[in-house]
Amino acid sequence: MLRAGSIADLTVLVLMIASGIYYYRKFASDKVVPIRRIRGLDTIDEAIGRATEMGRPVHFTTGFGDLVADTFAAFAVLDYVARQCARYNARLIVSNSQPVVHPITENIVKTAYTMEGRPDSFKSSDIRYLSDTQQAYVSGVWGIMEREKVAANIMMGYFFAESLLLAECGNRVGAFQVAGTASTPQLPFFVAACDYTLIGEELFAAGAYLTRDPVRIGAIMAQDIAKLLVIALIALGAVMYTVGSTFLAGLCDL
Amino acid sequence: MKTVLPMIVTFVGGAVVLLDYFVEGSWISATSNAFLSWSVLLAAFSTFLGGANILFIHVRNLKDRRPNWGLSVILVLSLVAWFVVGVVGTTESDIYKFVWENVYSSLSATMFALNAFFIASAAYRSFRLRGAESAILMTAAVLVMMGRVGIGEAISSRLPMLADWLMSIPGTAGMRGITIGGALGAVTVGLRVILGLERGGTGMSV
């Protein structure tokens, strides 16, 4: 039996799955899939190219967040960054704050280097677990950025109060910085301190944008359909509530 | 098998926890709770892996006499000493509490306090007039800042009201838009992970 109050949620979920499958089938045969330009993701190549030219490392971190959706979205970006670093022979340093995230990032980077035919360039000592206490993690990242003089600092995932501390250190060492998070309290800090910032859903679209995989593009389209539905419900709900009807509010509570 | 097994585990684990959100049923709740408890245990175990990684890197720094190897000595000694104090004396011991309160907490507070200075330096850079967007950003920021301090109210009693309006109407509207978009994105990523389309955790290329 369905839980009370979950029917509306289930309806949105089913709609998202159905539209995801529909758009996957639609885009599976298309060679060019329409997706709007995300400047923050385009500049990742520029950041890695800059690091390669300067002979300095690229630094990547997923923030203080645990294994949440933002972190999984960040894994897709890490895979792309690791592949590009392997391709251009740029050194990649990954620092982790969560012990559960650490082995996954190591796996991703190792696989990316192997897929690019450079398994010898992979150094497990460059994938570092620092600390699961916030300020110790920050000081560890500071140390890495200052000592290694990183040329690019890519911060993708779920961030807390460490966001500005990390971004300002990156700025101090002259790193080109790209950040992305869905954590709304931290977004203003990234916008103020980084060169480019992926805001909210842009981070979740990163995997689709970078790989152009039809399955992922289908999922992004499903997300857009749900977003349109939410916008329509907000507009309709505002009008209905203004004229004194609580029908829609009751429908959403089902 | 190396990639299929994690995908099966992810699908079963994710599907049961998701089902528990929608469907009432004692066995579903019990299984979902058991999975969540196991995840806590796995996370605790991974802390040892993390500790091993720290030791591996810094002991190698020491052995190879890499630059700044002296810092690695301090780190390894602190790590081992803190581990011994915690395990032998427990976290309730006087030594543990003393170090926690007088070393760790003080250092953490110092690090966190730096945010105040960094907010100023980041704001200074981003509020420079470089175009229409930065002009809007700077105007809004100046109005909010002036409305939050006494001098602002002394200049005009309407400034605090304007600051409140900026924070509660356009600010909140923007933040809620980002939150809704982010939440839908998180649902999409969650579904992709459960269905094995997002393979970041399996070691396969994502």
CSV table of C-alpha atoms in Angstrom, one decimal:
chain,number,residue,atom,x,y,z
A,1,MET,CA,0.0,0.0,0.0
A,2,LEU,CA,1.3,3.5,-0.9
A,3,ARG,CA,2.3,5.8,1.9
A,4,ALA,CA,0.1,8.8,2.5
A,5,GLY,CA,1.5,11.9,0.8
A,6,SER,CA,3.7,10.0,-1.7
A,7,ILE,CA,1.3,9.8,-4.7
A,8,ALA,CA,2.3,13.2,-6.1
A,9,ASP,CA,6.0,12.4,-5.7
A,10,LEU,CA,5.5,9.0,-7.4
A,11,THR,CA,3.7,10.6,-10.3
A,12,VAL,CA,6.6,13.0,-10.9
A,13,LEU,CA,9.1,10.2,-10.6
A,14,VAL,CA,7.1,8.0,-13.1
A,15,LEU,CA,6.8,11.0,-15.5
A,16,MET,CA,10.6,11.6,-15.3
A,17,ILE,CA,11.4,7.9,-16.0
A,18,ALA,CA,8.9,7.8,-18.9
A,19,SER,CA,10.2,11.0,-20.5
A,20,GLY,CA,13.8,9.9,-19.9
A,21,ILE,CA,13.2,6.6,-21.8
A,22,TYR,CA,11.3,8.5,-24.5
A,23,TYR,CA,14.1,11.0,-25.1
A,24,TYR,CA,16.8,8.3,-24.9
A,25,ARG,CA,15.1,6.5,-27.8
A,26,LYS,CA,14.7,9.8,-29.7
A,27,PHE,CA,18.4,10.8,-29.3
A,28,ALA,CA,19.9,7.3,-29.6
A,29,SER,CA,19.9,7.6,-33.4
A,30,ASP,CA,20.7,11.3,-33.6
A,31,LYS,CA,24.4,12.3,-34.1
A,32,VAL,CA,24.0,15.9,-32.9
A,33,VAL,CA,22.0,16.3,-29.7
A,34,PRO,CA,20.8,19.8,-28.8
A,35,ILE,CA,22.1,20.9,-25.4
A,36,ARG,CA,22.7,24.5,-24.3
A,37,ARG,CA,26.2,25.7,-23.8
A,38,ILE,CA,27.6,25.6,-20.3
A,39,ARG,CA,30.6,27.9,-20.2
A,40,GLY,CA,31.9,26.5,-16.9
A,41,LEU,CA,32.3,23.0,-18.4
A,42,ASP,CA,33.8,24.4,-21.7
A,43,THR,CA,36.6,26.1,-19.7
A,44,ILE,CA,37.7,22.8,-18.0
A,45,ASP,CA,39.7,22.0,-21.2
A,46,GLU,CA,41.2,25.5,-21.0
A,47,ALA,CA,42.2,25.0,-17.4
A,48,ILE,CA,43.9,21.7,-18.1
A,49,GLY,CA,45.6,23.1,-21.2
A,50,ARG,CA,46.9,26.0,-19.1
A,51,ALA,CA,48.2,23.5,-16.5
A,52,THR,CA,49.9,21.5,-19.2
A,53,GLU,CA,51.6,24.6,-20.7
A,54,MET,CA,52.8,25.7,-17.3
A,55,GLY,CA,54.0,22.2,-16.3
A,56,ARG,CA,52.0,22.5,-13.1
A,57,PRO,CA,49.4,20.2,-11.6
A,58,VAL,CA,45.6,20.2,-11.8
A,59,HIS,CA,43.8,19.9,-8.5
A,60,PHE,CA,40.4,18.4,-8.1
A,61,THR,CA,38.2,18.0,-5.0
A,62,THR,CA,34.7,16.9,-4.3
A,63,GLY,CA,34.2,19.0,-1.2
A,64,PHE,CA,33.2,18.0,2.3
A,65,GLY,CA,30.0,16.3,1.2
A,66,ASP,CA,29.5,12.6,1.6
A,67,LEU,CA,28.2,10.3,-1.1
A,68,VAL,CA,25.3,12.5,-2.1
A,69,ALA,CA,23.9,13.3,-5.6
A,70,ASP,CA,26.3,16.2,-6.1
A,71,THR,CA,29.3,13.9,-5.4
A,72,PHE,CA,28.0,11.4,-8.0
A,73,ALA,CA,27.6,14.2,-10.5
A,74,ALA,CA,31.2,15.3,-9.6
A,75,PHE,CA,32.5,11.8,-10.4
A,76,ALA,CA,31.4,12.3,-14.1
A,77,VAL,CA,33.5,15.5,-14.2
A,78,LEU,CA,36.4,13.8,-12.5
A,79,ASP,CA,36.3,11.1,-15.1
A,80,TYR,CA,36.5,13.7,-17.9
A,81,VAL,CA,39.3,15.7,-16.1
A,82,ALA,CA,41.3,12.5,-15.5
A,83,ARG,CA,41.0,11.5,-19.2
A,84,GLN,CA,42.1,14.9,-20.4
A,85,CYS,CA,45.0,15.0,-17.9
A,86,ALA,CA,46.1,11.5,-19.1
A,87,ARG,CA,45.8,12.6,-22.7
A,88,TYR,CA,47.9,15.8,-22.3
A,89,ASN,CA,50.2,14.2,-19.7
A,90,ALA,CA,49.2,16.8,-17.0
A,91,ARG,CA,49.6,15.8,-13.4
A,92,LEU,CA,46.2,15.4,-11.5
A,93,ILE,CA,46.0,15.7,-7.7
A,94,VAL,CA,42.7,14.7,-6.1
A,95,SER,CA,42.1,15.5,-2.5
A,96,ASN,CA,39.2,13.9,-0.5
A,97,SER,CA,37.6,14.6,2.8
A,98,GLN,CA,35.4,11.6,3.0
A,99,PRO,CA,36.8,8.1,3.4
A,100,VAL,CA,34.0,6.5,1.4
A,101,VAL,CA,34.6,8.9,-1.5
A,102,HIS,CA,38.4,8.3,-1.6
A,103,PRO,CA,38.5,4.7,-3.1
A,104,ILE,CA,35.9,5.7,-5.7
A,105,THR,CA,37.9,8.7,-6.9
A,106,GLU,CA,41.0,6.5,-7.0
A,107,ASN,CA,39.2,4.0,-9.1
A,108,ILE,CA,37.9,6.6,-11.5
A,109,VAL,CA,41.3,8.2,-12.1
A,110,LYS,CA,43.0,4.8,-12.4
A,111,THR,CA,40.4,3.6,-14.9
A,112,ALA,CA,40.6,6.9,-16.9
A,113,TYR,CA,44.4,6.7,-17.2
A,114,THR,CA,44.2,3.0,-18.2
A,115,MET,CA,41.5,3.8,-20.9
A,116,GLU,CA,43.7,6.5,-22.3
A,117,GLY,CA,46.6,4.1,-22.6
A,118,ARG,CA,48.7,5.7,-19.9
A,119,PRO,CA,48.4,3.4,-16.9
A,120,ASP,CA,52.1,4.1,-16.0
A,121,SER,CA,51.3,7.8,-15.5
A,122,PHE,CA,48.8,7.0,-12.7
A,123,LYS,CA,50.2,7.7,-9.2
A,124,SER,CA,48.0,6.4,-6.4
A,125,SER,CA,49.9,8.9,-4.1
A,126,ASP,CA,48.3,11.8,-6.0
A,127,ILE,CA,44.8,10.6,-4.9
A,128,ARG,CA,44.8,11.7,-1.3
A,129,TYR,CA,42.6,11.3,1.6
A,130,LEU,CA,43.1,14.2,4.0
A,131,SER,CA,40.7,14.3,6.9
A,132,ASP,CA,37.0,13.9,7.6
A,133,THR,CA,37.1,17.0,9.9
A,134,GLN,CA,36.3,20.1,8.0
A,135,GLN,CA,39.1,22.5,8.9
A,136,ALA,CA,41.8,19.8,8.8
A,137,TYR,CA,40.6,19.0,5.3
A,138,VAL,CA,40.9,22.7,4.4
A,139,SER,CA,44.4,23.0,5.8
A,140,GLY,CA,45.4,19.9,3.9
A,141,VAL,CA,44.1,21.3,0.6
A,142,TRP,CA,45.8,24.6,1.3
A,143,GLY,CA,49.1,22.7,1.8
A,144,ILE,CA,48.7,20.9,-1.5
A,145,MET,CA,47.8,24.0,-3.4
A,146,GLU,CA,50.6,26.1,-1.9
A,147,ARG,CA,53.4,23.4,-2.2
A,148,GLU,CA,52.4,22.1,-5.6
A,149,LYS,CA,51.6,25.5,-7.0
A,150,VAL,CA,48.5,24.1,-8.8
A,151,ALA,CA,47.7,25.8,-12.1
A,152,ALA,CA,44.0,24.7,-12.1
A,153,ASN,CA,41.7,24.1,-9.3
A,154,ILE,CA,38.4,22.2,-10.0
A,155,MET,CA,35.9,22.0,-7.2
A,156,MET,CA,32.8,20.0,-7.9
A,157,GLY,CA,30.4,18.4,-5.4
A,158,TYR,CA,28.7,19.3,-2.2
A,159,PHE,CA,30.5,22.0,-0.2
A,160,PHE,CA,30.0,23.6,3.2
A,161,ALA,CA,31.8,26.4,4.9
A,162,GLU,CA,35.1,25.3,3.3
A,163,SER,CA,34.0,26.6,-0.1
A,164,LEU,CA,35.4,30.1,0.3
A,165,LEU,CA,38.5,29.0,2.2
A,166,LEU,CA,39.5,26.7,-0.7
A,167,ALA,CA,38.6,29.1,-3.4
A,168,GLU,CA,40.6,32.0,-1.9
A,169,CYS,CA,43.6,29.8,-1.5
A,170,GLY,CA,43.3,28.8,-5.2
A,171,ASN,CA,43.1,32.4,-6.1
A,172,ARG,CA,46.2,33.2,-4.0
A,173,VAL,CA,48.3,30.7,-5.8
A,174,GLY,CA,47.0,32.0,-9.2
A,175,ALA,CA,45.1,28.9,-10.1
A,176,PHE,CA,42.4,29.0,-12.8
A,177,GLN,CA,39.3,28.0,-10.9
A,178,VAL,CA,36.1,26.2,-11.9
A,179,ALA,CA,33.6,25.2,-9.3
A,180,GLY,CA,30.2,23.6,-9.2
A,181,THR,CA,27.7,22.8,-6.5
A,182,ALA,CA,24.0,22.7,-5.7
A,183,SER,CA,24.5,23.9,-2.2
A,184,THR,CA,22.8,27.3,-2.3
A,185,PRO,CA,24.5,28.9,0.7
A,186,GLN,CA,27.9,28.2,-0.9
A,187,LEU,CA,27.1,29.4,-4.4
A,188,PRO,CA,27.7,33.1,-3.8
A,189,PHE,CA,31.2,32.3,-2.5
A,190,PHE,CA,32.1,30.4,-5.5
A,191,VAL,CA,30.6,33.0,-7.8
A,192,ALA,CA,32.6,35.7,-6.1
A,193,ALA,CA,35.9,33.8,-5.9
A,194,CYS,CA,36.1,31.5,-8.9
A,195,ASP,CA,36.6,32.1,-12.6
A,196,TYR,CA,33.5,30.0,-13.6
A,197,THR,CA,30.8,28.4,-11.5
A,198,LEU,CA,28.3,25.7,-12.3
A,199,ILE,CA,25.1,26.6,-10.6
A,200,GLY,CA,22.8,23.9,-9.2
A,201,GLU,CA,21.4,21.8,-11.9
A,202,GLU,CA,24.3,22.6,-14.3
A,203,LEU,CA,26.5,20.3,-12.1
A,204,PHE,CA,24.0,17.5,-12.6
A,205,ALA,CA,24.0,18.1,-16.4
A,206,ALA,CA,27.8,17.9,-16.5
A,207,GLY,CA,28.0,14.2,-17.2
A,208,ALA,CA,25.6,14.5,-20.1
A,209,TYR,CA,27.3,17.6,-21.4
A,210,LEU,CA,30.8,16.2,-21.4
A,211,THR,CA,30.0,12.7,-22.7
A,212,ARG,CA,27.0,13.5,-25.0
A,213,ASP,CA,25.8,10.1,-24.0
A,214,PRO,CA,22.1,9.7,-25.2
A,215,VAL,CA,21.1,8.0,-22.0
A,216,ARG,CA,22.3,10.9,-19.9
A,217,ILE,CA,20.9,13.5,-22.4
A,218,GLY,CA,17.5,11.7,-22.1
A,219,ALA,CA,17.8,12.1,-18.3
A,220,ILE,CA,18.5,15.8,-18.6
A,221,MET,CA,15.4,16.1,-20.9
A,222,ALA,CA,13.4,14.3,-18.3
A,223,GLN,CA,14.7,16.8,-15.7
A,224,ASP,CA,13.6,19.7,-17.9
A,225,ILE,CA,10.1,18.2,-18.4
A,226,ALA,CA,9.8,17.9,-14.6
A,227,LYS,CA,11.0,21.4,-14.2
A,228,LEU,CA,8.4,22.7,-16.6
A,229,LEU,CA,5.7,20.8,-14.7
A,230,VAL,CA,6.9,22.4,-11.4
A,231,ILE,CA,6.9,25.9,-13.0
A,232,ALA,CA,3.3,25.3,-14.3
A,233,LEU,CA,2.2,24.0,-10.9
A,234,ILE,CA,3.8,27.0,-9.1
A,235,ALA,CA,2.1,29.5,-11.5
A,236,LEU,CA,-1.3,27.7,-11.4
A,237,GLY,CA,-1.0,27.2,-7.6
A,238,ALA,CA,-0.3,30.9,-7.0
A,239,VAL,CA,-3.4,31.9,-9.1
A,240,MET,CA,-5.6,29.3,-7.5
A,241,TYR,CA,-4.5,30.2,-4.0
A,242,THR,CA,-5.1,33.9,-4.7
A,243,VAL,CA,-8.7,33.2,-5.7
A,244,GLY,CA,-9.1,31.1,-2.5
A,245,SER,CA,-8.9,27.6,-3.9
A,246,THR,CA,-6.7,25.0,-2.1
A,247,PHE,CA,-7.5,22.2,-4.5
A,248,LEU,CA,-4.0,22.1,-6.1
A,249,ALA,CA,-2.3,22.2,-2.7
A,250,GLY,CA,-4.5,19.3,-1.6
A,251,LEU,CA,-3.6,17.4,-4.8
A,252,CYS,CA,0.1,17.8,-4.2
A,253,ASP,CA,-0.3,16.5,-0.6
A,254,LEU,CA,-1.9,13.2,-1.8
B,1,MET,CA,31.9,-9.7,-12.4
B,2,LYS,CA,34.0,-6.9,-11.0
B,3,THR,CA,31.6,-4.3,-12.5
B,4,VAL,CA,28.3,-6.3,-12.6
B,5,LEU,CA,28.3,-7.2,-8.9
B,6,PRO,CA,28.5,-3.5,-7.7
B,7,MET,CA,25.8,-2.6,-10.2
B,8,ILE,CA,23.5,-5.3,-8.8
B,9,VAL,CA,24.2,-4.3,-5.2
B,10,THR,CA,23.6,-0.7,-6.1
B,11,PHE,CA,20.3,-1.5,-7.9
B,12,VAL,CA,19.0,-3.7,-5.1
B,13,GLY,CA,20.1,-1.3,-2.3
B,14,GLY,CA,18.8,1.8,-4.1
B,15,ALA,CA,15.5,0.2,-5.2
B,16,VAL,CA,14.6,-1.1,-1.7
B,17,VAL,CA,15.4,2.2,0.0
B,18,LEU,CA,13.3,4.0,-2.7
B,19,LEU,CA,10.5,1.6,-2.4
B,20,ASP,CA,10.4,2.2,1.4
B,21,TYR,CA,9.7,5.8,0.7
B,22,PHE,CA,6.6,5.0,-1.4
B,23,VAL,CA,5.3,1.8,0.0
B,24,GLU,CA,4.2,0.8,3.5
B,25,GLY,CA,5.3,-2.7,4.5
B,26,SER,CA,7.1,-4.1,7.5
B,27,TRP,CA,9.6,-6.2,5.5
B,28,ILE,CA,10.5,-3.3,3.2
B,29,SER,CA,11.1,-0.9,6.1
B,30,ALA,CA,13.1,-3.6,7.9
B,31,THR,CA,15.3,-4.4,4.8
B,32,SER,CA,15.7,-0.7,4.1
B,33,ASN,CA,16.8,0.1,7.7
B,34,ALA,CA,19.2,-2.9,7.6
B,35,PHE,CA,20.8,-1.6,4.3
B,36,LEU,CA,21.2,1.9,5.8
B,37,SER,CA,22.8,0.4,8.9
B,38,TRP,CA,25.2,-1.6,6.7
B,39,SER,CA,26.2,1.6,4.9
B,40,VAL,CA,27.1,3.2,8.2
B,41,LEU,CA,29.4,0.2,9.0
B,42,LEU,CA,31.0,0.3,5.5
B,43,ALA,CA,31.6,4.0,6.0
B,44,ALA,CA,33.2,3.4,9.3
B,45,PHE,CA,35.5,0.7,7.8
B,46,SER,CA,36.5,3.0,5.0
B,47,THR,CA,37.9,5.4,7.6
B,48,PHE,CA,40.7,2.8,8.2
B,49,LEU,CA,41.4,2.8,4.4
B,50,GLY,CA,41.7,6.6,4.6
B,51,GLY,CA,44.0,6.4,7.5
B,52,ALA,CA,46.1,3.8,5.7
B,53,ASN,CA,46.3,6.2,2.7
B,54,ILE,CA,47.6,9.0,4.9
B,55,LEU,CA,50.2,6.8,6.5
B,56,PHE,CA,51.3,5.3,3.1
B,57,ILE,CA,51.9,8.8,1.5
B,58,HIS,CA,53.7,10.3,4.5
B,59,VAL,CA,55.8,7.3,5.4
B,60,ARG,CA,57.0,7.3,1.7
B,61,ASN,CA,57.7,11.0,2.0
B,62,LEU,CA,59.9,10.2,5.0
B,63,LYS,CA,61.7,7.2,3.4
B,64,ASP,CA,62.4,9.1,0.2
B,65,ARG,CA,63.4,12.3,2.1
B,66,ARG,CA,61.0,14.3,-0.2
B,67,PRO,CA,60.8,18.1,0.2
B,68,ASN,CA,59.1,19.1,3.5
B,69,TRP,CA,59.5,15.5,4.9
B,70,GLY,CA,59.8,17.1,8.3
B,71,LEU,CA,56.1,17.9,8.1
B,72,SER,CA,55.3,14.3,7.4
B,73,VAL,CA,57.2,13.3,10.6
B,74,ILE,CA,54.9,15.6,12.6
B,75,LEU,CA,51.8,14.3,10.9
B,76,VAL,CA,52.7,10.6,11.4
B,77,LEU,CA,53.7,11.1,15.0
B,78,SER,CA,50.5,13.1,15.7
B,79,LEU,CA,48.3,10.5,14.0
B,80,VAL,CA,49.8,7.6,15.9
B,81,ALA,CA,49.8,9.4,19.2
B,82,TRP,CA,46.2,10.6,18.8
B,83,PHE,CA,45.2,7.0,17.8
B,84,VAL,CA,46.8,5.6,20.9
B,85,VAL,CA,45.3,8.2,23.2
B,86,GLY,CA,41.9,7.6,21.8
B,87,VAL,CA,42.0,3.8,21.8
B,88,VAL,CA,43.9,3.3,25.2
B,89,GLY,CA,42.5,6.2,27.2
B,90,THR,CA,39.1,6.4,25.3
B,91,THR,CA,37.7,9.7,24.1
B,92,GLU,CA,36.6,10.4,27.7
B,93,SER,CA,40.1,10.6,29.1
B,94,ASP,CA,41.6,13.9,30.4
B,95,ILE,CA,44.4,13.9,27.8
B,96,TYR,CA,42.1,13.4,24.9
B,97,LYS,CA,39.7,16.1,26.1
B,98,PHE,CA,42.6,18.5,26.8
B,99,VAL,CA,44.1,18.1,23.4
B,100,TRP,CA,40.6,18.3,21.7
B,101,GLU,CA,39.7,21.5,23.5
B,102,ASN,CA,43.0,23.3,23.5
B,103,VAL,CA,44.6,22.3,20.3
B,104,TYR,CA,42.0,20.9,17.8
B,105,SER,CA,39.1,23.3,18.6
B,106,SER,CA,41.3,26.4,18.8
B,107,LEU,CA,42.9,25.5,15.4
B,108,SER,CA,39.5,24.8,13.8
B,109,ALA,CA,38.1,28.1,15.1
B,110,THR,CA,41.1,30.0,13.8
B,111,MET,CA,40.7,28.5,10.3
B,112,PHE,CA,37.0,29.2,10.3
B,113,ALA,CA,37.5,32.8,11.4
B,114,LEU,CA,39.6,33.4,8.2
B,115,ASN,CA,36.3,33.3,6.3
B,116,ALA,CA,35.6,36.9,7.5
B,117,PHE,CA,38.8,38.2,5.7
B,118,PHE,CA,38.2,36.0,2.7
B,119,ILE,CA,34.7,37.3,2.3
B,120,ALA,CA,36.1,40.8,2.1
B,121,SER,CA,38.8,39.9,-0.4
B,122,ALA,CA,36.4,37.9,-2.6
B,123,ALA,CA,33.8,40.6,-2.5
B,124,TYR,CA,36.3,43.2,-3.4
B,125,ARG,CA,37.3,41.3,-6.6
B,126,SER,CA,33.8,40.4,-7.7
B,127,PHE,CA,32.3,43.8,-7.1
B,128,ARG,CA,34.6,45.6,-9.4
B,129,LEU,CA,32.6,47.2,-12.2
B,130,ARG,CA,33.3,45.1,-15.3
B,131,GLY,CA,29.9,45.0,-16.9
B,132,ALA,CA,26.2,45.2,-16.3
B,133,GLU,CA,26.1,42.0,-14.3
B,134,SER,CA,28.8,43.0,-11.9
B,135,ALA,CA,27.1,46.5,-11.6
B,136,ILE,CA,23.8,44.8,-10.5
B,137,LEU,CA,25.7,42.6,-8.1
B,138,MET,CA,27.6,45.5,-6.6
B,139,THR,CA,24.5,47.7,-6.3
B,140,ALA,CA,22.6,44.9,-4.5
B,141,ALA,CA,25.5,44.1,-2.2
B,142,VAL,CA,26.1,47.7,-1.2
B,143,LEU,CA,22.4,48.2,-0.5
B,144,VAL,CA,22.2,45.0,1.6
B,145,MET,CA,25.4,45.9,3.5
B,146,MET,CA,24.2,49.5,4.1
B,147,GLY,CA,20.9,48.2,5.3
B,148,ARG,CA,22.5,45.9,7.8
B,149,VAL,CA,24.7,48.4,9.6
B,150,GLY,CA,23.8,51.4,11.8
B,151,ILE,CA,25.2,54.0,9.5
B,152,GLY,CA,22.7,52.9,6.8
B,153,GLU,CA,19.8,53.4,9.0
B,154,ALA,CA,21.2,56.8,9.9
B,155,ILE,CA,21.4,57.8,6.3
B,156,SER,CA,17.8,56.7,5.5
B,157,SER,CA,15.3,54.7,7.5
B,158,ARG,CA,14.2,53.0,4.3
B,159,LEU,CA,17.6,51.3,3.7
B,160,PRO,CA,17.0,48.4,6.2
B,161,MET,CA,13.6,47.8,4.6
B,162,LEU,CA,15.1,47.8,1.1
B,163,ALA,CA,17.8,45.4,2.3
B,164,ASP,CA,15.2,43.1,3.8
B,165,TRP,CA,13.1,43.2,0.6
B,166,LEU,CA,16.2,42.4,-1.5
B,167,MET,CA,17.0,39.4,0.7
B,168,SER,CA,13.5,38.1,1.1
B,169,ILE,CA,11.9,38.6,-2.4
B,170,PRO,CA,14.5,38.5,-5.3
B,171,GLY,CA,17.1,36.7,-3.2
B,172,THR,CA,14.8,34.0,-1.9
B,173,ALA,CA,13.1,33.6,-5.3
B,174,GLY,CA,16.4,33.0,-7.0
B,175,MET,CA,17.6,30.6,-4.3
B,176,ARG,CA,14.4,28.6,-4.5
B,177,GLY,CA,14.7,28.3,-8.2
B,178,ILE,CA,18.2,27.0,-7.9
B,179,THR,CA,17.0,24.6,-5.1
B,180,ILE,CA,14.2,23.2,-7.2
B,181,GLY,CA,16.4,22.7,-10.2
B,182,GLY,CA,19.1,21.1,-8.0
B,183,ALA,CA,16.6,18.8,-6.4
B,184,LEU,CA,15.3,17.6,-9.8
B,185,GLY,CA,18.9,17.1,-10.9
B,186,ALA,CA,19.6,15.1,-7.7
B,187,VAL,CA,16.6,12.9,-8.5
B,188,THR,CA,17.9,12.3,-12.0
B,189,VAL,CA,21.4,11.4,-10.8
B,190,GLY,CA,19.9,9.1,-8.1
B,191,LEU,CA,17.8,7.3,-10.8
B,192,ARG,CA,20.8,7.0,-13.0
B,193,VAL,CA,22.9,5.5,-10.2
B,194,ILE,CA,20.2,3.0,-9.3
B,195,LEU,CA,19.7,1.9,-12.9
B,196,GLY,CA,23.5,1.5,-13.4
B,197,LEU,CA,23.8,4.3,-15.9
B,198,GLU,CA,26.1,6.4,-13.6
B,199,ARG,CA,29.0,4.0,-12.9
B,200,GLY,CA,31.3,6.2,-10.9
B,201,GLY,CA,31.4,3.8,-8.0
B,202,THR,CA,32.1,0.6,-9.9
B,203,GLY,CA,35.5,1.5,-11.3
B,204,MET,CA,34.1,1.5,-14.8
B,205,SER,CA,34.6,4.6,-16.8
B,206,VAL,CA,31.7,6.9,-16.1
